[in-house]
XYZ file of C-alpha atoms in Angstrom:
529
model
C -44.670 9.489 1.224
C -41.658 9.886 -1.167
C -39.611 11.585 1.681
C -40.413 8.917 4.098
C -39.480 6.108 1.625
C -36.139 7.923 1.005
C -35.362 8.278 4.598
C -36.255 4.572 5.360
C -34.054 3.573 2.462
C -31.088 5.451 3.807
C -31.616 4.147 7.451
C -31.845 0.551 6.282
C -28.692 0.959 3.980
C -26.769 2.424 6.893
C -28.109 -0.309 9.229
C -27.218 -3.196 6.903
C -24.138 -1.830 5.052
C -22.347 0.589 7.257
C -20.107 -2.457 8.031
C -19.111 -3.739 4.419
C -20.165 -7.202 3.432
C -18.807 -9.639 0.792
C -20.022 -8.961 -2.672
C -18.028 -11.766 -4.145
C -14.899 -13.749 -3.368
C -12.276 -15.817 -5.372
C -9.475 -18.268 -4.576
C -6.471 -18.462 -6.699
C -3.452 -20.790 -6.508
C -1.753 -23.953 -7.525
C -1.179 -27.244 -5.784
C 1.160 -25.928 -3.228
C 1.565 -22.608 -1.427
C 0.795 -19.168 -2.755
C 1.194 -15.950 -0.699
C -0.089 -12.625 -2.082
C 1.474 -9.211 -0.956
C -0.058 -6.542 -3.202
C -3.074 -5.527 -5.222
C -3.351 -2.746 -7.721
C -6.081 -1.446 -10.100
C -4.950 -1.518 -13.647
C -5.655 0.971 -16.406
C -8.161 -1.410 -17.950
C -10.343 -1.525 -14.727
C -9.126 -4.821 -13.713
C -6.496 -5.785 -11.059
C -2.975 -7.282 -10.874
C -2.022 -9.228 -7.708
C 1.534 -9.945 -6.872
C 2.991 -12.574 -4.513
C 4.967 -15.715 -4.387
C 4.353 -19.257 -5.226
C 5.804 -22.715 -4.788
C 3.371 -24.504 -7.027
C 3.999 -26.153 -10.491
C 1.398 -25.716 -13.213
C -1.937 -26.555 -11.595
C -5.394 -25.049 -11.098
C -4.899 -21.222 -11.814
C -1.039 -21.584 -12.182
C -0.018 -21.946 -15.695
C 3.703 -22.330 -15.367
C 6.003 -24.636 -13.394
C 7.990 -23.689 -10.421
C 11.579 -22.330 -11.447
C 13.122 -23.359 -8.214
C 12.128 -23.185 -4.620
C 9.872 -20.280 -4.532
C 9.068 -17.632 -7.319
C 7.248 -14.338 -8.107
C 3.630 -14.967 -9.161
C 1.582 -12.318 -10.872
C -2.095 -12.760 -11.498
C -4.141 -10.571 -13.677
C -7.966 -10.575 -13.293
C -10.702 -8.461 -14.726
C -13.337 -6.429 -12.576
C -15.347 -9.357 -11.827
C -12.423 -11.608 -10.833
C -11.975 -13.808 -14.024
C -8.321 -14.665 -14.709
C -6.770 -13.127 -17.872
C -3.213 -14.082 -17.431
C -0.557 -15.241 -14.893
C 3.123 -15.089 -14.876
C 5.878 -16.898 -12.756
C 9.393 -15.439 -12.497
C 12.288 -17.072 -10.666
C 15.623 -18.790 -10.623
C 16.687 -22.077 -9.038
C 16.738 -20.591 -5.547
C 14.203 -18.713 -3.273
C 12.626 -15.556 -4.741
C 10.342 -13.444 -2.585
C 7.978 -10.908 -4.233
C 7.175 -7.582 -2.279
C 6.223 -4.659 -4.385
C 4.151 -3.896 -7.572
C 3.134 -0.708 -9.411
C 1.802 0.088 -12.861
C 4.190 2.394 -14.893
C 3.247 5.145 -17.012
C 3.654 3.228 -20.260
C 0.894 0.659 -18.973
C 3.456 -2.042 -17.881
C 4.547 -2.769 -14.435
C 7.444 -2.551 -12.185
C 7.938 -5.566 -9.920
C 10.360 -5.937 -6.912
C 11.321 -8.441 -4.401
C 14.490 -10.209 -3.103
C 16.362 -13.177 -4.505
C 18.834 -15.949 -3.608
C 19.023 -17.361 -7.098
C 21.966 -17.089 -9.420
C 21.636 -17.178 -13.201
C 18.948 -19.684 -13.923
C 15.344 -19.871 -15.008
C 14.171 -16.179 -15.578
C 17.260 -14.648 -13.624
C 19.885 -13.402 -16.002
C 22.267 -11.947 -13.431
C 24.601 -13.495 -10.782
C 23.883 -13.333 -7.196
C 26.018 -10.759 -5.486
C 26.938 -12.969 -2.550
C 27.154 -16.552 -1.719
C 23.602 -17.761 -1.222
C 22.717 -14.193 0.089
C 19.733 -11.998 -0.625
C 19.766 -9.273 -3.394
C 17.298 -6.794 -4.533
C 15.649 -8.303 -7.957
C 13.747 -5.785 -9.833
C 11.699 -6.664 -13.146
C 10.196 -4.219 -15.572
C 7.449 -6.100 -17.474
C 5.031 -5.030 -20.140
C 1.099 -5.036 -19.753
C 0.827 -8.757 -20.488
C 3.707 -9.544 -17.849
C 6.548 -10.076 -20.527
C 9.948 -9.235 -19.006
C 11.392 -5.992 -20.584
C 14.387 -5.699 -18.332
C 15.715 -6.968 -14.917
C 18.262 -5.740 -12.335
C 19.902 -7.450 -9.492
C 21.383 -5.275 -6.845
C 23.278 -6.246 -3.569
C 26.570 -6.745 -1.735
C 28.068 -9.800 -0.531
C 26.027 -9.977 2.616
C 22.074 -9.848 2.934
C 20.186 -7.210 1.067
C 16.447 -7.450 1.834
C 14.009 -5.706 -0.504
C 10.948 -3.679 0.637
C 9.304 -1.445 -2.024
C 9.670 0.291 -5.279
C 7.772 3.162 -6.857
C 8.214 4.961 -10.151
C 9.169 8.549 -10.037
C 8.123 11.675 -11.886
C 11.153 11.392 -14.259
C 9.956 8.029 -15.375
C 12.771 6.391 -13.197
C 12.234 4.503 -9.830
C 12.947 4.763 -6.158
C 13.588 1.494 -4.284
C 14.294 0.797 -0.734
C 15.185 -2.006 1.629
C 17.478 -3.086 4.381
C 21.219 -3.911 3.729
C 23.671 -5.816 5.870
C 26.445 -5.488 3.304
C 29.612 -3.242 3.412
C 30.844 -1.369 0.286
C 31.030 -4.234 -2.344
C 29.110 -5.482 -5.305
C 26.658 -2.671 -6.096
C 26.980 -1.230 -2.636
C 29.127 2.112 -2.479
C 28.838 2.654 1.340
C 29.869 0.547 4.155
C 27.002 -0.418 6.646
C 26.646 1.792 9.769
C 25.503 -0.718 12.288
C 23.675 -4.020 11.776
C 21.120 -3.513 8.986
C 20.625 -0.097 7.483
C 18.165 1.508 5.046
C 19.611 1.186 1.531
C 17.806 3.462 -0.862
C 18.376 3.340 -4.771
C 17.376 5.896 -7.297
C 17.155 4.297 -10.646
C 16.810 5.659 -14.078
C 13.845 4.444 -16.630
C 16.282 1.402 -17.697
C 17.020 0.261 -14.187
C 20.549 1.693 -13.877
C 21.519 3.394 -10.440
C 21.601 7.187 -10.531
C 22.446 7.490 -6.787
C 22.169 5.490 -3.759
C 22.044 6.167 0.035
C 23.022 4.038 3.061
C 21.148 5.431 6.132
C 21.376 4.066 9.674
C 22.491 4.095 13.251
C 24.921 1.968 15.137
C 22.400 -0.866 15.607
C 19.731 -2.531 13.275
C 17.439 -0.401 11.349
C 15.080 -2.118 8.950
C 12.960 -0.392 6.141
C 9.220 -1.453 6.138
C 7.580 1.267 4.030
C 8.338 3.751 1.333
C 6.212 6.428 -0.319
C 6.741 9.313 -2.762
C 5.627 12.587 -1.293
C 3.855 15.493 -3.022
C 6.961 17.631 -3.069
C 8.900 14.908 -4.962
C 10.812 13.551 -2.109
C 10.327 10.431 -0.104
C 9.059 9.307 3.267
C 10.458 6.105 4.716
C 9.304 4.280 7.875
C 11.778 1.803 9.643
C 11.958 -0.089 12.809
C 15.105 0.932 14.871
C 16.905 0.051 17.862
C 19.626 2.483 17.222
C 20.324 5.520 19.447
C 21.878 8.796 18.206
C 24.701 7.664 16.031
C 25.745 7.977 12.351
C 22.593 9.247 10.349
C 20.210 8.862 13.258
C 19.985 12.175 15.156
C 17.003 11.238 17.394
C 17.263 8.910 20.226
C 15.434 5.565 20.836
C 12.669 6.300 23.043
C 13.040 3.603 25.826
C 15.925 1.457 24.439
C 13.654 -0.909 22.497
C 12.519 -1.364 18.820
C 10.769 1.938 17.651
C 9.144 3.503 14.792
C 11.749 5.580 12.839
C 10.557 7.954 10.273
C 12.808 10.014 7.945
C 11.803 12.442 5.147
C 14.277 12.676 2.150
C 14.264 15.332 -0.708
C 14.334 14.290 -4.339
C 18.145 13.670 -4.196
C 18.052 11.520 -0.898
C 19.183 14.123 1.639
C 17.494 13.797 4.918
C 15.275 16.715 5.591
C 13.950 15.561 9.039
C 13.563 12.667 11.131
C 11.421 11.412 14.076
C 11.364 8.473 16.499
C 8.274 7.064 18.151
C 8.152 4.213 20.620
C 7.139 2.599 23.790
C 8.786 0.398 26.472
C 8.683 -2.630 24.176
C 8.673 -3.784 20.530
C 7.080 -1.241 18.089
C 7.239 -1.977 14.271
C 5.800 0.167 11.617
C 4.582 -1.547 8.464
C 2.793 1.379 6.455
C 2.932 4.871 6.038
C 0.874 7.121 3.832
C 0.792 10.930 3.222
C -2.492 12.532 4.301
C -4.886 15.065 2.933
C -3.307 17.789 5.269
C 0.193 16.869 3.819
C 0.898 15.080 7.151
C 1.406 11.279 7.481
C -0.253 8.436 8.978
C 1.648 5.510 10.589
C 0.335 2.103 11.097
C 2.138 -0.911 12.699
C 2.241 -3.079 15.604
C 3.059 -2.499 19.420
C 3.301 -4.775 22.507
C 4.213 -1.902 24.971
C 2.277 -0.379 27.813
C 1.521 3.240 28.038
C 4.980 4.733 27.752
C 7.175 6.928 25.512
C 4.859 8.187 22.726
C 2.161 5.481 23.542
C -0.797 7.006 25.339
C -2.959 3.824 25.457
C -2.731 0.423 27.000
C -2.007 -2.827 25.502
C -5.085 -4.890 24.890
C -3.556 -8.385 24.418
C -0.174 -9.794 23.391
C 0.345 -7.466 20.206
C -2.058 -4.594 19.106
C -2.268 -2.339 16.045
C -0.648 1.018 16.832
C -1.565 4.149 14.579
C 0.430 7.385 14.824
C -0.583 10.658 13.169
C 2.089 13.154 12.410
C 2.200 16.586 10.713
C 4.146 17.515 7.684
C 7.257 18.173 9.641
C 6.906 14.785 11.375
C 5.610 16.212 14.789
C 3.288 13.970 16.840
C -0.334 14.703 16.581
C -2.241 11.693 18.062
C -1.949 8.019 18.532
C -4.306 5.095 18.866
C -4.314 1.452 19.767
C -6.569 -1.084 18.327
C -6.727 -4.692 19.437
C -8.435 -7.586 21.277
C -7.233 -10.150 23.867
C -4.846 -12.021 21.600
C -2.523 -11.075 18.709
C -3.563 -8.375 16.145
C -1.386 -7.064 13.342
C -1.800 -4.403 10.757
C 0.024 -4.503 7.427
C -1.679 -1.567 5.560
C -3.391 1.727 6.060
C -5.090 3.515 3.342
C -6.653 7.021 3.043
C -10.330 7.377 2.483
C -10.365 10.806 0.957
C -11.125 13.280 3.688
C -13.219 10.716 5.624
C -10.529 8.853 7.564
C -8.488 5.622 7.110
C -8.921 2.073 6.562
C -6.591 -0.384 8.366
C -6.084 -4.013 7.213
C -4.294 -6.978 8.868
C -4.998 -10.112 10.741
C -6.262 -10.874 14.215
C -6.353 -13.902 16.486
C -8.752 -12.250 19.187
C -12.136 -12.959 20.085
C -14.717 -10.202 21.159
C -12.719 -7.814 23.347
C -11.121 -4.462 23.131
C -11.850 -3.094 19.605
C -12.774 -6.467 18.271
C -16.340 -6.912 17.856
C -16.595 -10.384 16.322
C -15.104 -13.764 17.526
C -12.295 -15.471 15.748
C -13.291 -17.737 13.051
C -10.356 -20.135 13.704
C -6.784 -19.116 13.850
C -5.725 -15.982 12.092
C -8.613 -13.842 10.305
C -8.597 -10.981 8.038
C -9.314 -7.865 10.291
C -10.496 -4.690 8.650
C -10.960 -1.445 10.679
C -12.322 1.802 9.716
C -11.346 5.014 11.735
C -12.171 8.732 11.304
C -9.518 11.534 10.850
C -8.924 11.659 14.502
C -8.645 7.832 14.985
C -12.017 7.155 16.414
C -13.190 3.662 15.251
C -16.314 3.629 12.952
C -16.557 -0.122 12.480
C -14.512 -3.246 12.252
C -15.164 -6.550 10.439
C -13.748 -9.997 10.648
C -13.531 -12.263 7.689
C -11.927 -15.871 7.825
C -12.353 -19.649 8.128
C -11.267 -22.227 10.505
C -7.438 -22.078 9.691
C -5.077 -19.206 8.979
C -6.311 -16.138 6.857
C -4.080 -13.126 6.593
C -5.065 -9.743 4.985
C -2.019 -8.186 3.261
C -3.207 -5.425 0.933
C -6.237 -3.336 0.192
C -7.448 -1.332 -2.775
C -10.179 1.245 -2.453
C -12.335 1.581 -5.427
C -13.675 4.819 -6.469
C -17.345 3.707 -5.740
C -16.383 3.081 -2.032
C -16.187 -0.670 -2.311
C -12.922 -2.610 -1.350
C -10.630 -5.284 -2.877
C -9.188 -7.334 0.100
C -6.218 -9.499 -0.828
C -4.484 -11.965 1.363
C -3.744 -15.601 1.790
C -5.911 -18.440 3.063
C -4.996 -21.829 4.330
C -8.720 -22.466 5.083
C -11.333 -24.640 3.215
C -15.032 -23.738 3.043
C -15.789 -22.557 6.636
C -16.854 -19.102 8.185
C -16.857 -16.566 5.581
C -14.986 -18.728 3.223
C -17.328 -20.244 0.627
C -14.845 -21.360 -2.109
C -12.673 -24.366 -1.623
C -8.938 -24.188 -1.355
C -6.775 -25.065 -4.409
C -3.581 -26.252 -2.613
C -2.095 -25.671 0.746
C -2.391 -21.791 1.061
C -4.004 -19.784 -1.766
C -4.643 -16.067 -2.757
C -8.093 -15.169 -1.336
C -9.807 -12.062 -2.815
C -12.838 -10.363 -1.361
C -14.675 -7.821 -3.043
C -16.985 -5.907 -0.601
C -20.135 -3.960 -1.261
C -20.059 -0.015 -1.214
C -19.263 1.311 2.156
C -22.063 3.849 2.503
C -20.672 5.281 5.689
C -18.405 7.282 3.220
C -21.349 8.874 1.355
C -24.282 9.061 3.808
C -25.832 12.091 1.877
C -26.906 9.856 -0.981
C -29.071 12.370 -2.762
C -26.247 14.971 -2.993
C -23.203 12.933 -3.730
C -21.429 12.941 -7.043
C -18.452 10.875 -8.284
C -15.649 12.056 -10.496
C -12.574 10.493 -11.981
C -9.606 11.670 -13.886
C -7.468 10.141 -16.453
C -4.706 9.538 -17.595
C -2.735 10.187 -14.357
C 0.139 10.736 -14.702
C -0.204 12.639 -17.895
C 2.097 14.653 -20.210
C -0.641 16.951 -21.644
C -4.460 16.148 -21.588
C -6.268 15.300 -18.356
C -9.827 14.057 -18.657
C -12.128 14.930 -15.547
C -15.225 12.763 -15.763
C -18.340 13.198 -13.691
C -21.090 10.520 -13.193
C -23.710 13.278 -13.128
C -24.347 16.348 -15.158
C -24.068 18.997 -12.410
C -22.321 22.360 -12.250
C -18.976 22.325 -10.476
C -15.830 24.285 -10.001
C -12.383 22.993 -10.794
C -9.123 24.310 -9.310
C -5.538 23.345 -9.558
C -2.872 24.152 -6.900
C 0.795 23.517 -6.866
C 2.418 22.002 -3.681
C 2.999 25.288 -2.125
C -0.696 26.125 -2.214
C -0.415 28.545 -5.148
C -3.613 28.503 -7.533
C -2.546 27.604 -11.042
C -5.998 27.288 -12.640
C -9.813 27.884 -12.151
C -12.889 27.203 -14.165
C -16.445 26.574 -13.984
C -17.841 23.264 -15.657
C -21.258 21.813 -16.609
C -20.142 18.898 -18.774
C -19.836 15.194 -17.945
C -16.335 15.037 -19.417
C -14.068 18.092 -19.025
C -10.671 18.108 -21.062
C -7.923 20.080 -19.471
C -4.782 20.858 -21.208
C -1.894 20.950 -18.915
C 0.827 22.379 -21.118
C 0.825 25.534 -19.032
C 2.129 23.469 -16.036
C 5.802 22.501 -15.483
C 6.376 18.782 -14.689
C 5.529 17.991 -11.152
C 2.949 17.053 -8.641
C -0.256 19.176 -8.157
C -3.620 19.072 -6.243
C -6.793 19.119 -8.315
C -9.776 20.445 -6.251
C -13.426 20.125 -7.281
C -16.258 22.088 -5.551
C -19.786 20.654 -6.275
C -22.821 22.695 -6.638
C -23.657 21.948 -3.015
C -20.303 23.097 -1.802
C -18.679 19.716 -1.188
C -15.011 19.661 -1.801
C -13.030 16.845 -3.370
C -9.208 16.981 -3.559
C -6.667 14.586 -5.032
C -3.141 14.509 -6.548
C -2.276 14.499 -10.139
C 1.030 14.255 -11.821
C 2.288 16.196 -14.855
C 5.627 14.875 -16.600
């Protein structure tokens, strides 16, 4: 009877929850417009959400607007209760794009600014009402520690910033400036990739301008396990200047290039169809290859092996560690479908987030709620769709960022211009607000419920001690490998918290691998500095 009950419980769970449902939802905003771009989990198990705002002090917004539009950070606890918020801006327009927690517990924040010295902005605009990179280092409560403005006399559009192993930073965006201001190289064509390596104080260590003879725009930046960088651009350039691979069919393509830690190009690849293809996200995968996610409205042509579903579809490309094509997939319905982020789900596949205007058709299994809706797609390691979910109200709702919690639940963050309707059960605060959804645990990731065990490790990065904590007391084996696959450490463990002293390792990125008592294998990255 006990076995039958267990089987029924698992079957019922998979039937009800294989597609995640909303656990709770929150709306945050002021009396005007708020648009979030990023959510991260913080070291205190809460979350920090970054975006931009046009509101004065009202509702969840505790500070007035500095000008036209400002950065807005919102710190919440694990249940969505607001802990603090901060507004940063000058008298002009300031767009937030990137956020990461730093080794000291604070945060690095990046975006672009048209503001001169005013409000929180302490450095002049490099051009006349042009866009510059504007980067802020803040402490754990959001107080500014330092800020930097970088740009030339033309427009410089910011994309992303990450902290590097040396406690410095790598930043990337698209520059239309020649050599002037902070820019040391002339532009190659229209817009080029402009990459800045900064030290821990935000001063430039080196910079690179990378492009062809047309427009090449940066859309994604990630640090790779070898200490280098992978960058995804949209490109209409052919072979010219730094671009050594041809545009596929003369339209806008995915252009991916791998840099070493000094910014030297190691390899580059171009992927495209007969129409517009734009990448918005790239992640390194468990096999040390990469997964690219973006949009396409091309037919079967070039590297695209599947037909267009509607006006614009989601296009995912898997490449190996050298950038060679492995497979591609198209996901979409009968209207417009966009993807802005793709996330690794351990060794189980990938989660894609964006928006959809499609009704039931193609890969879309639920009708549109109104205009744009959050669209969440789960795929396996070869791109086969496992499920999709639509969340929205009767107006525009756009999913921009996802955080995958260790327990298999998701934090979905985007903007909503919808009042109560559809899945939206909380009223709007102003015009458009931050709309945060916490889902239940996705049991498709852990169908073997009796044999599954969870672990976590902290702090990561670490200079010395790494704590490996298990949710259950079971025997396991712990391995550490360097990025060439050489084993550096092995031990057996039966404790719930295992303290590992990493003084024997040189600073760098390593893989920690844990094999459970039932021979399940879990692998993740750790950083020793």
